[in-house]
PDB file of C-alpha atoms and ligand atoms in Angstrom:
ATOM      1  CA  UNK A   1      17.036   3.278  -8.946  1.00 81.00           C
ATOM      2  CA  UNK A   2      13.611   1.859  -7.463  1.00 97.00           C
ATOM      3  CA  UNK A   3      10.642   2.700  -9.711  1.00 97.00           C
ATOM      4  CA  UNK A   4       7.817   4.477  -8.333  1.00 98.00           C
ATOM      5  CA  UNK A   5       4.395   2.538  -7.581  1.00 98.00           C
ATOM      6  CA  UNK A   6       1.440   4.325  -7.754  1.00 98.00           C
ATOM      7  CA  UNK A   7      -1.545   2.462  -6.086  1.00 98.00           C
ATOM      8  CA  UNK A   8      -4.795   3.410  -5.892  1.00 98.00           C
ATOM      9  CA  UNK A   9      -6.633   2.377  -2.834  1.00 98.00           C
ATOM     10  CA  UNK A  10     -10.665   2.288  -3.558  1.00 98.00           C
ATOM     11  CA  UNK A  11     -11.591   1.084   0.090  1.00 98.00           C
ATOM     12  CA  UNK A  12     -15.382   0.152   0.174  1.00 98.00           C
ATOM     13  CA  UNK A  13     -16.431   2.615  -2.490  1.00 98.00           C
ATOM     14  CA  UNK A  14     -17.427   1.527  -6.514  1.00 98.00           C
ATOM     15  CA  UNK A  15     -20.156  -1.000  -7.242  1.00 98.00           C
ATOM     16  CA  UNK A  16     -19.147  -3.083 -10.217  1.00 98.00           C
ATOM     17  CA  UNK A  17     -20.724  -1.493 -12.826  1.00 98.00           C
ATOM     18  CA  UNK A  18     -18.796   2.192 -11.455  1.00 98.00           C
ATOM     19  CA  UNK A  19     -15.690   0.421 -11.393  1.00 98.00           C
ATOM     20  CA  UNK A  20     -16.081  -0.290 -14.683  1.00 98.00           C
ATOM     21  CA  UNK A  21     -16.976   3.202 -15.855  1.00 98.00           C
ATOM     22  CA  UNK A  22     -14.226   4.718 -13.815  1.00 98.00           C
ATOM     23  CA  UNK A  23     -11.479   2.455 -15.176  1.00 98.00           C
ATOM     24  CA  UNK A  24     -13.105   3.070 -18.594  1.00 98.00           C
ATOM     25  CA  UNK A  25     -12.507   6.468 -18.084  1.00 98.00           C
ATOM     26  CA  UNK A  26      -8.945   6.387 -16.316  1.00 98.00           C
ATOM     27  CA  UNK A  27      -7.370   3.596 -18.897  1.00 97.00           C
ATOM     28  CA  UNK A  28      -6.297   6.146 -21.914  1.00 97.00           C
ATOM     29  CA  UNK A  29      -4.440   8.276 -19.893  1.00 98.00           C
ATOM     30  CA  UNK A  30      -2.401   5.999 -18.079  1.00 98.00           C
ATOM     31  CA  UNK A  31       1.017   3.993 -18.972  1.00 94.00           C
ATOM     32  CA  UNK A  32       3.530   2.305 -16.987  1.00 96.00           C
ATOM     33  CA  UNK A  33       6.378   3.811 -18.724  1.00 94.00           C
ATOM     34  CA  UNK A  34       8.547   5.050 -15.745  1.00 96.00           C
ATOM     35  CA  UNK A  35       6.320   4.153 -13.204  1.00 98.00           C
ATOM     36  CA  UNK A  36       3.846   1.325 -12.065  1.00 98.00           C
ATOM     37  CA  UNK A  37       0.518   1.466 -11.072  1.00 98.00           C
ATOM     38  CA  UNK A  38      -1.965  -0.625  -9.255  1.00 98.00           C
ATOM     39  CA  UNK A  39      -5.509  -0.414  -8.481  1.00 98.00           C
ATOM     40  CA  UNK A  40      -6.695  -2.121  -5.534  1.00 98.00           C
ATOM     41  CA  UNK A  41     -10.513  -2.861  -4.984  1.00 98.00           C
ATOM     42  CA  UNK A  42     -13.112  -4.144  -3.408  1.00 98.00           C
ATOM     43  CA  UNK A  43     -13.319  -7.955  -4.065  1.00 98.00           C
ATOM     44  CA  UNK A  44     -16.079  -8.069  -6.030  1.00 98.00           C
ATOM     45  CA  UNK A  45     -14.597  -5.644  -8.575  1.00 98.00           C
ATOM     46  CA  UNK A  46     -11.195  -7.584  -8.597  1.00 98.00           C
ATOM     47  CA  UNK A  47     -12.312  -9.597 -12.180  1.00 98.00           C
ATOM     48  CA  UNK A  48     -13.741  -6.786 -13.523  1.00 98.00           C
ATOM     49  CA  UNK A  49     -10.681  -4.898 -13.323  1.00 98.00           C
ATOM     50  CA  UNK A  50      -8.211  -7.455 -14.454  1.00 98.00           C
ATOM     51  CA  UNK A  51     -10.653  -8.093 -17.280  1.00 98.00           C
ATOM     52  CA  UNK A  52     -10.115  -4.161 -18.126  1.00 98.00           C
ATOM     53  CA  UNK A  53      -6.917  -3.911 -17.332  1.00 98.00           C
ATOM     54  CA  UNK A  54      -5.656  -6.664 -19.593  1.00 97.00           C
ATOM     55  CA  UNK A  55      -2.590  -5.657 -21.993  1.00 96.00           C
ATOM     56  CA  UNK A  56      -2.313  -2.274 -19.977  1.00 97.00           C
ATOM     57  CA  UNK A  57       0.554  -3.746 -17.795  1.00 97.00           C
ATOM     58  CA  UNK A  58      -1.807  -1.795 -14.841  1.00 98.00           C
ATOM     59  CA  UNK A  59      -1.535  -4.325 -12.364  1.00 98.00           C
ATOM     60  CA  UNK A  60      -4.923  -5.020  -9.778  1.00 98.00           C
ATOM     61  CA  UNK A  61      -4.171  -5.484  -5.873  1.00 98.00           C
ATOM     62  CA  UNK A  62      -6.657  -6.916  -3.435  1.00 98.00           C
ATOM     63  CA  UNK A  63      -7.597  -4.708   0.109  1.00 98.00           C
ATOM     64  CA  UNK A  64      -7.621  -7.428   2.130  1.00 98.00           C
ATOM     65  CA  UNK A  65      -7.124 -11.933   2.319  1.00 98.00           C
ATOM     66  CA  UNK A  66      -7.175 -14.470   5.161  1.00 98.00           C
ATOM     67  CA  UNK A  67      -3.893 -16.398   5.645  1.00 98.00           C
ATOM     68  CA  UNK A  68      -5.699 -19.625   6.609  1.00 98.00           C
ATOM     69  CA  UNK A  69      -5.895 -22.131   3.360  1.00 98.00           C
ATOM     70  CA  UNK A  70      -9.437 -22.763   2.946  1.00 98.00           C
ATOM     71  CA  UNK A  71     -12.204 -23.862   4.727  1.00 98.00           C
ATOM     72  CA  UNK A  72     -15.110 -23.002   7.179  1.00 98.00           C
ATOM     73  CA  UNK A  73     -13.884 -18.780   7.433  1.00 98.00           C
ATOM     74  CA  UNK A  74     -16.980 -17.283   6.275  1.00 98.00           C
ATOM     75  CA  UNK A  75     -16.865 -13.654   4.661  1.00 97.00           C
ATOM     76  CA  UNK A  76     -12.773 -14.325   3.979  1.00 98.00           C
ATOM     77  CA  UNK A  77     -10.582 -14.642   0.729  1.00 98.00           C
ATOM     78  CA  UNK A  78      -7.604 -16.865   0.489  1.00 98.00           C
ATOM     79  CA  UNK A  79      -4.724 -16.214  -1.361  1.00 98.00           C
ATOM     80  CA  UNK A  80      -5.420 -18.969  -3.540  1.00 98.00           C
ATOM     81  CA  UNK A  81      -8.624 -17.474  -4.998  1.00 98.00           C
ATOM     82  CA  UNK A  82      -6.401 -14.417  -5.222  1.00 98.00           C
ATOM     83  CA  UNK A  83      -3.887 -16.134  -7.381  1.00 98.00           C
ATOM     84  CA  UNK A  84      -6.731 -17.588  -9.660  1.00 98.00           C
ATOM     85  CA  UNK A  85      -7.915 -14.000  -9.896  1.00 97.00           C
ATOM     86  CA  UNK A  86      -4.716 -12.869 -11.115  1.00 96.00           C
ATOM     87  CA  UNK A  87      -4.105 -10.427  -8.681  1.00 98.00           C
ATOM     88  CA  UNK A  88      -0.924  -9.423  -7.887  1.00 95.00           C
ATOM     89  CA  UNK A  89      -0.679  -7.648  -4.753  1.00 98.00           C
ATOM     90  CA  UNK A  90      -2.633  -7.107  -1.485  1.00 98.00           C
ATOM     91  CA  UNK A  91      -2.665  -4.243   1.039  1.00 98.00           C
ATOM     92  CA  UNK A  92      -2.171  -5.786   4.541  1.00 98.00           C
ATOM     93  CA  UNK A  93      -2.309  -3.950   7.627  1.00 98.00           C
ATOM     94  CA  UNK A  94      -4.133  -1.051   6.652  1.00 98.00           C
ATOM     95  CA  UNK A  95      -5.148   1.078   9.921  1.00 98.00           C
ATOM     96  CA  UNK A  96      -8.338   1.014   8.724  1.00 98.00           C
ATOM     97  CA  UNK A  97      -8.318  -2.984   9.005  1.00 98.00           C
ATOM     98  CA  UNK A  98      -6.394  -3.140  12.744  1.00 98.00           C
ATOM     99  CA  UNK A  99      -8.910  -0.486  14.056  1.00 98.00           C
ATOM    100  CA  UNK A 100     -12.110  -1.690  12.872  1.00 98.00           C
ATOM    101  CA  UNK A 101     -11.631  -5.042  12.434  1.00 98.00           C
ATOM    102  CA  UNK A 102      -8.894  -5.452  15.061  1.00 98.00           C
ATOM    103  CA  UNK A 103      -6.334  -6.475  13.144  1.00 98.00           C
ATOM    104  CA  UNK A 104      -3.288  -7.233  15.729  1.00 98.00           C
ATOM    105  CA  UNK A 105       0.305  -7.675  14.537  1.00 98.00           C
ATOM    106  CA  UNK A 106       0.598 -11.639  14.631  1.00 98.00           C
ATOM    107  CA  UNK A 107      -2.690 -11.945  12.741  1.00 98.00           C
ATOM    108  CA  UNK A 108      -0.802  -9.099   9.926  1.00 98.00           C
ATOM    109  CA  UNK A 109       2.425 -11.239   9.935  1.00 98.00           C
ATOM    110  CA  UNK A 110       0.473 -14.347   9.535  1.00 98.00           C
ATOM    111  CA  UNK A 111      -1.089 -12.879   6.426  1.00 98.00           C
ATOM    112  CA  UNK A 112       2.256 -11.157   4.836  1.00 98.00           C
ATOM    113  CA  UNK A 113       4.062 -15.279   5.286  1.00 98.00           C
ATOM    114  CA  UNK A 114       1.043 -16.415   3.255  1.00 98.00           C
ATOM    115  CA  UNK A 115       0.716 -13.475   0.682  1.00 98.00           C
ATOM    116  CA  UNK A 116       4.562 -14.846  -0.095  1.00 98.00           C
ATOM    117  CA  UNK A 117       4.027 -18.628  -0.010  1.00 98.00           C
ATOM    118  CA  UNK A 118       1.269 -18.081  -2.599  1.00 98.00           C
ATOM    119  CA  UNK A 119       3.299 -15.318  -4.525  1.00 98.00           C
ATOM    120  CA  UNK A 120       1.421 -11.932  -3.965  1.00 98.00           C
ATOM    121  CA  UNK A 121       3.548  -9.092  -2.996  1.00 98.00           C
ATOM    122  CA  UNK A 122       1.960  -7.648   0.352  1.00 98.00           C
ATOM    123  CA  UNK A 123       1.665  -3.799   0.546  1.00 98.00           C
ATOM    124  CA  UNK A 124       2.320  -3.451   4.336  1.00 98.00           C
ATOM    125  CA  UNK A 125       1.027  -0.787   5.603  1.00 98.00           C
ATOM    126  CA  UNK A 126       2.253   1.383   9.141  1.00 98.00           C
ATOM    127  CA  UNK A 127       1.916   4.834  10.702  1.00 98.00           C
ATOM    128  CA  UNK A 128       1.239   6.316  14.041  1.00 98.00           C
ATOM    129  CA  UNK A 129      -2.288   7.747  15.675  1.00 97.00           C
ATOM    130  CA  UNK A 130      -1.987  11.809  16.403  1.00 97.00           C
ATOM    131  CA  UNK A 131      -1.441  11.016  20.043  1.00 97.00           C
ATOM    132  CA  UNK A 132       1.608   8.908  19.668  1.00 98.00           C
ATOM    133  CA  UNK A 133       3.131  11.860  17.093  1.00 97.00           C
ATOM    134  CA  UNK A 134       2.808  13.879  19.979  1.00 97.00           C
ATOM    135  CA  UNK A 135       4.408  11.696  22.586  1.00 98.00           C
ATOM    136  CA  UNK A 136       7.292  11.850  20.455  1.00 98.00           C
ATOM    137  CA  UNK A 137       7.339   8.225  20.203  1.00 98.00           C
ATOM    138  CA  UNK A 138       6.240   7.610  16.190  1.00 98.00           C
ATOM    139  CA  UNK A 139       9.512   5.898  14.995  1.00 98.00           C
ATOM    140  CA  UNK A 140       9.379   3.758  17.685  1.00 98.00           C
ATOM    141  CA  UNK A 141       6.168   2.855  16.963  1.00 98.00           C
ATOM    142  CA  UNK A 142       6.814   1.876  13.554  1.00 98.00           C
ATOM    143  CA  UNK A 143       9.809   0.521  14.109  1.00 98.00           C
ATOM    144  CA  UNK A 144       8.324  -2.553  16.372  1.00 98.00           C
ATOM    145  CA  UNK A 145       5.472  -2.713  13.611  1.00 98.00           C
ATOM    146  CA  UNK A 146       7.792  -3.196  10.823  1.00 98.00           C
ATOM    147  CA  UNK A 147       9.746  -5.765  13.371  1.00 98.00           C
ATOM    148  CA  UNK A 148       6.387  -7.881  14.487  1.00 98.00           C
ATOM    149  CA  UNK A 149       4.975  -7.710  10.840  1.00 98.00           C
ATOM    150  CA  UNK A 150       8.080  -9.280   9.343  1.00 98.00           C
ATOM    151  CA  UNK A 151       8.578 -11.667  11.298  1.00 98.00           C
ATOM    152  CA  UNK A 152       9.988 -14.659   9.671  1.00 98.00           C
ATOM    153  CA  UNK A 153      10.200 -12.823   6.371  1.00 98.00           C
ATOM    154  CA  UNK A 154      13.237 -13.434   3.985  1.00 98.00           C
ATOM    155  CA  UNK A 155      15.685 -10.482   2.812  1.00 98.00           C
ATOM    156  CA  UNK A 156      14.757 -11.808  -0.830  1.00 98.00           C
ATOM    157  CA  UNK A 157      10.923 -10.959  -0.128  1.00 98.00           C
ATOM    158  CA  UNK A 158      11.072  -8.015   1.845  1.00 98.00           C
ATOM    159  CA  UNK A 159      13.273  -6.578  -1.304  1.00 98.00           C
ATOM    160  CA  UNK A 160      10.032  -7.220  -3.221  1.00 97.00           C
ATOM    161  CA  UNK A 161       7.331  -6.307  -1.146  1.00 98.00           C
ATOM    162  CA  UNK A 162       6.149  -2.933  -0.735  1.00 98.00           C
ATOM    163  CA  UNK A 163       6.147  -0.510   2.752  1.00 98.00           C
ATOM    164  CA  UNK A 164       2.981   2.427   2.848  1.00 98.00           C
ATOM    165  CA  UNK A 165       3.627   4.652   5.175  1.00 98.00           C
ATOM    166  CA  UNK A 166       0.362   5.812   6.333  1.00 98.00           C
ATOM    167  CA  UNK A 167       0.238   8.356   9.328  1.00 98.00           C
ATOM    168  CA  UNK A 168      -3.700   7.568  10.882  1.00 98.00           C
ATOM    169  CA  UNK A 169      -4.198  11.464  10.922  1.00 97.00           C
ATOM    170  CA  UNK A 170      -3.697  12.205   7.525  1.00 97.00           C
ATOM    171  CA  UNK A 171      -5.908   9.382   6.218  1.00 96.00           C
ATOM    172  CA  UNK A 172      -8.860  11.032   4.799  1.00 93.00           C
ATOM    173  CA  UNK A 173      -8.534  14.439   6.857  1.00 94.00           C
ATOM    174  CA  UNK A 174      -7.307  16.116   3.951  1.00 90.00           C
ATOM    175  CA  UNK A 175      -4.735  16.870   6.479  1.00 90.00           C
ATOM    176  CA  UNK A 176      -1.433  15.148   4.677  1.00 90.00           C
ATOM    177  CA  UNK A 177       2.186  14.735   6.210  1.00 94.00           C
ATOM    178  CA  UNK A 178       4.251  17.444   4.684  1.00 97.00           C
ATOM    179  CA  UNK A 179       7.509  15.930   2.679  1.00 98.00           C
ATOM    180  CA  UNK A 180       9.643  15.855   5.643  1.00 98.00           C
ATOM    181  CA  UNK A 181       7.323  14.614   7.846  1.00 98.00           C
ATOM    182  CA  UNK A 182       6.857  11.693   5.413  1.00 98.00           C
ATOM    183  CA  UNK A 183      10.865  11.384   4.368  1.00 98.00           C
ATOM    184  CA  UNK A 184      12.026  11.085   7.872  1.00 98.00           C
ATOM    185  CA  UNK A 185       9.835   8.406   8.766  1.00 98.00           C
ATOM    186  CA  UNK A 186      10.460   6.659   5.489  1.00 98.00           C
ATOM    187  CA  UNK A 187      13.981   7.191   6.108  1.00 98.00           C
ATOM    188  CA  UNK A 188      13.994   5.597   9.389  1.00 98.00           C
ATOM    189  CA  UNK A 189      11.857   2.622   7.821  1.00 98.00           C
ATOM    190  CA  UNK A 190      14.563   2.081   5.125  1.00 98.00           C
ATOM    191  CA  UNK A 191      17.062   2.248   7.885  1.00 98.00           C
ATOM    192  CA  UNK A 192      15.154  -0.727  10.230  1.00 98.00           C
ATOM    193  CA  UNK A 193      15.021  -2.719   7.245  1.00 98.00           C
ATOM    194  CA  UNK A 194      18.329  -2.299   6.985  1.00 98.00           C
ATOM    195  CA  UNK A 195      19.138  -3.364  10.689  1.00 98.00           C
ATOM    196  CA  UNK A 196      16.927  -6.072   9.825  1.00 98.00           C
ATOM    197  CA  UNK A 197      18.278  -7.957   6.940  1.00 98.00           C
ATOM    198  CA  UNK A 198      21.433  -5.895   4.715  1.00 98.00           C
ATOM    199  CA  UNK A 199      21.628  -2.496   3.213  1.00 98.00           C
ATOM    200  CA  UNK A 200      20.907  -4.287  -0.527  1.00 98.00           C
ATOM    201  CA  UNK A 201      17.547  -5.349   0.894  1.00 98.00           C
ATOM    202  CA  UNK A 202      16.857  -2.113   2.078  1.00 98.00           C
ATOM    203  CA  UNK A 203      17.975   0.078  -1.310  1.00 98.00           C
ATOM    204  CA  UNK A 204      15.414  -2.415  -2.907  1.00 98.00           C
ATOM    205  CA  UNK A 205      12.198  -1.856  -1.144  1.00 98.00           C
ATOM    206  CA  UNK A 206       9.693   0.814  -2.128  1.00 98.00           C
ATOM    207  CA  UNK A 207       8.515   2.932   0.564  1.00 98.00           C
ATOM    208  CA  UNK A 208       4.958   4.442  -0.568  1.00 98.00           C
ATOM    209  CA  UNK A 209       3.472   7.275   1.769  1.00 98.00           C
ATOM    210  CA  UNK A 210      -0.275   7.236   2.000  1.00 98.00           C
ATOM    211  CA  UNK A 211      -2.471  10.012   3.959  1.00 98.00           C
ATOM    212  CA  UNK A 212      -4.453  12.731   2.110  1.00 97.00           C
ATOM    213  CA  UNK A 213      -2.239  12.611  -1.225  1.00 98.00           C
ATOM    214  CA  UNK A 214      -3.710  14.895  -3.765  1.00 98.00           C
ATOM    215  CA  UNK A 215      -2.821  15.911  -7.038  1.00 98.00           C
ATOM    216  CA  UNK A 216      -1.455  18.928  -5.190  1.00 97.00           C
ATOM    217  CA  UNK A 217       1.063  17.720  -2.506  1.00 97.00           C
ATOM    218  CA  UNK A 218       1.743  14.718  -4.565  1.00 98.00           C
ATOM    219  CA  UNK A 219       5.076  16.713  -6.310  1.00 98.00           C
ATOM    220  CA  UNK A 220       6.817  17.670  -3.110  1.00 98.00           C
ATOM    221  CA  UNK A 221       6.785  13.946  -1.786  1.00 98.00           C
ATOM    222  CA  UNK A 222       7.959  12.767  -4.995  1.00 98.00           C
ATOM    223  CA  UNK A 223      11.226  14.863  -4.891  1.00 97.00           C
ATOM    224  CA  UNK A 224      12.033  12.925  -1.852  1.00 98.00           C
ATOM    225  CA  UNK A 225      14.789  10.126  -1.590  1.00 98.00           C
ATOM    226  CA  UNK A 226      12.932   7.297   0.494  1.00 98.00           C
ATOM    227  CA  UNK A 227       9.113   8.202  -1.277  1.00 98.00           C
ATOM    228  CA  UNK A 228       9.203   6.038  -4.072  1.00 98.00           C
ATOM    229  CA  UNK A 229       5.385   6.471  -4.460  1.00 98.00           C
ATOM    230  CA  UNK A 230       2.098   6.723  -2.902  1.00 98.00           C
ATOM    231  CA  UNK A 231      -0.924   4.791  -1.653  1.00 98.00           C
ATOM    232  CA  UNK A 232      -3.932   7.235  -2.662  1.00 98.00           C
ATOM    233  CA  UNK A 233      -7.525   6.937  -1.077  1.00 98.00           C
ATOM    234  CA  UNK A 234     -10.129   9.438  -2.115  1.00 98.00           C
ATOM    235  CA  UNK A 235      -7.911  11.187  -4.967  1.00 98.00           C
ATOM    236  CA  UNK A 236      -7.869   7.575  -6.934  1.00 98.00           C
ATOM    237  CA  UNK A 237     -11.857   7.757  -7.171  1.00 98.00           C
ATOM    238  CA  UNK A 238     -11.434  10.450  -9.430  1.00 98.00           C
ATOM    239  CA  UNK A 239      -9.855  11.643 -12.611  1.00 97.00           C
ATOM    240  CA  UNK A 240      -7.427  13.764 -10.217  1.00 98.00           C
ATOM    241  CA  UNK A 241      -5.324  10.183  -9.922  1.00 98.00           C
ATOM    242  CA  UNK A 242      -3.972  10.760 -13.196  1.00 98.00           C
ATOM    243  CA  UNK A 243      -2.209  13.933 -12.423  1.00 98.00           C
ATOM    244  CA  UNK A 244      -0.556  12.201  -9.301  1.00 98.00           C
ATOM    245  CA  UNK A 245       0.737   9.531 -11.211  1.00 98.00           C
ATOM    246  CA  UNK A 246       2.378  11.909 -13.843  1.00 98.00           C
ATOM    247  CA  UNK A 247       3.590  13.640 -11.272  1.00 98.00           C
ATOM    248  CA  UNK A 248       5.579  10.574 -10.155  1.00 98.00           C
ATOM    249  CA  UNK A 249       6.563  10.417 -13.791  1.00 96.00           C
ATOM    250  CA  UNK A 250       8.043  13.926 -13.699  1.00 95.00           C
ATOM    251  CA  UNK A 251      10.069  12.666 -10.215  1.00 91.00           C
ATOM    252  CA  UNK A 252      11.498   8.790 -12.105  1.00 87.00           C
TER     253      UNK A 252
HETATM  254  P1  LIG B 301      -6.842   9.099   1.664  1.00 82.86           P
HETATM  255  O1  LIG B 301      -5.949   9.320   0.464  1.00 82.86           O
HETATM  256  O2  LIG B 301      -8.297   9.144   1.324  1.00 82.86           O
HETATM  257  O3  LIG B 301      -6.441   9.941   2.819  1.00 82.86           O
HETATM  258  O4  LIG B 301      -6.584   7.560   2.129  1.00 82.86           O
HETATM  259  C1  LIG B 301      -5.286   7.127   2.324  1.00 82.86           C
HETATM  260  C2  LIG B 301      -5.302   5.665   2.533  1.00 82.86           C
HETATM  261  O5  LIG B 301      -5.731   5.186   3.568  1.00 82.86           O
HETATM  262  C3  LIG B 301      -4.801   4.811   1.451  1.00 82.86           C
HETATM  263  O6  LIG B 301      -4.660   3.492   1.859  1.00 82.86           O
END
């Protein structure tokens, strides 16, 4: 039975001093009996949180890192000063990242091989625009983004790492996947790993969906067999993150 993951993804929102008051005010009503959470945040709030964290078992996740070692990459974080940090986990791939920032495939691989070498579990994250739900062609889409990301990744990490589904039209629309809509494309991910390396492998991954996940829709996707958890945006700014991770509680 895979445990559910609950991450909170603050993307460039909370100054220091509000991350502090926010985890201040989050802490006492969270445990990680039955399921595990994670707060990723902006890098400059990374020691604050670990600092506030400490004893919870809450673990802290990085939004972004560079996969070169060190050196003249101004602006970038290595894993190394991750590891120092204590952090745990990084979100890699985030749509976000490859449309802004421009982000391809080789460059996401690149990072997920070094999150590994240095020991922090990469949340990769996939999903299709609106257009390419409406060609039809979304599982094929992720499919080849699952392939090019993993690339050169062992069976032993990808059993450890962590999948977000994350459909680009339901991030921050308020418009979310329904449950099936998420299940069959976490399905078919869970089935490509599977292709990919052994059905052990992919019984072991956790699948998170991401895309509008509020404290209302967050039930319904937990019922499902391949959600085991969610990557929350705007909902994990607010007291409302709570609820959803009680509601993956309720679904252990
Ligand atoms: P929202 O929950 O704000 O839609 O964001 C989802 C997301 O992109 C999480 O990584």
């Amino acid at each position: 039975m895979r445990k559910k993951i609950i991450a909170g993804n603050w993307k460039m929102n909370m100054t220091p001093t509000e991350a502090r008051d926010l985890l201040e005010l989050l802490k006492p009503s969270l445990d990680t009996k039955d399921v595990d959470i994670l707060f990723c945040v902006p890098a400059i709030d990374l020691l604050i949180a670990k600092e506030l964290l400490a004893g919870t078992g809450i673990e802290v996740g990085a939004q972004n890192m560079y996969f070169e070692e060190k050196g003249a990459y101004t602006g970038e974080i290595s894993a190394e000063m991750l590891v120092d940090a204590g952090v745990s986990y990084v979100i890699l791939g985030h749509s976000e990242r490859r449309g802004y920032f421009k982000e391809d495939d080789e460059m996401i691989n690149k990072k997920v091989c070094k999150a590994f070498e240095s020991g922090i579990i990469p949340i990769l994250c996939c999903g299709e625009s609106m257009e390419q739900r409406e060609e039809g062609i979304t599982l094929e889409f992720i499919r080849d983004q699952i392939v090019k990301d993993l690339a050169g990744v062992t069976k032993d990490q990808v059993a450890r790492m962590i999948i977000a589904y994350e459909p680009i039209w339901a991030i921050g629309t308020g418009k979310n996947a329904t449950s099936d809509q998420a299940e069959e494309v976490c399905a078919a991910i869970r089935k490509e790993i599977a292709r990919l390396y052994d059905d052990d492998t992919a019984q072991s991954v956790r699948i998170q969906y991401g895309g509008s996940v509020k404290s209302n829709n967050a039930p319904e996707l937990f019922t499902k067999a391949n959600i085991d958890g969610a990557l929350v945006g705007g909902a994990s700014l607010r007291s409302e993150f709570i609820q959803i991770v009680n509601s993956a509680k309720e679904n252990s």
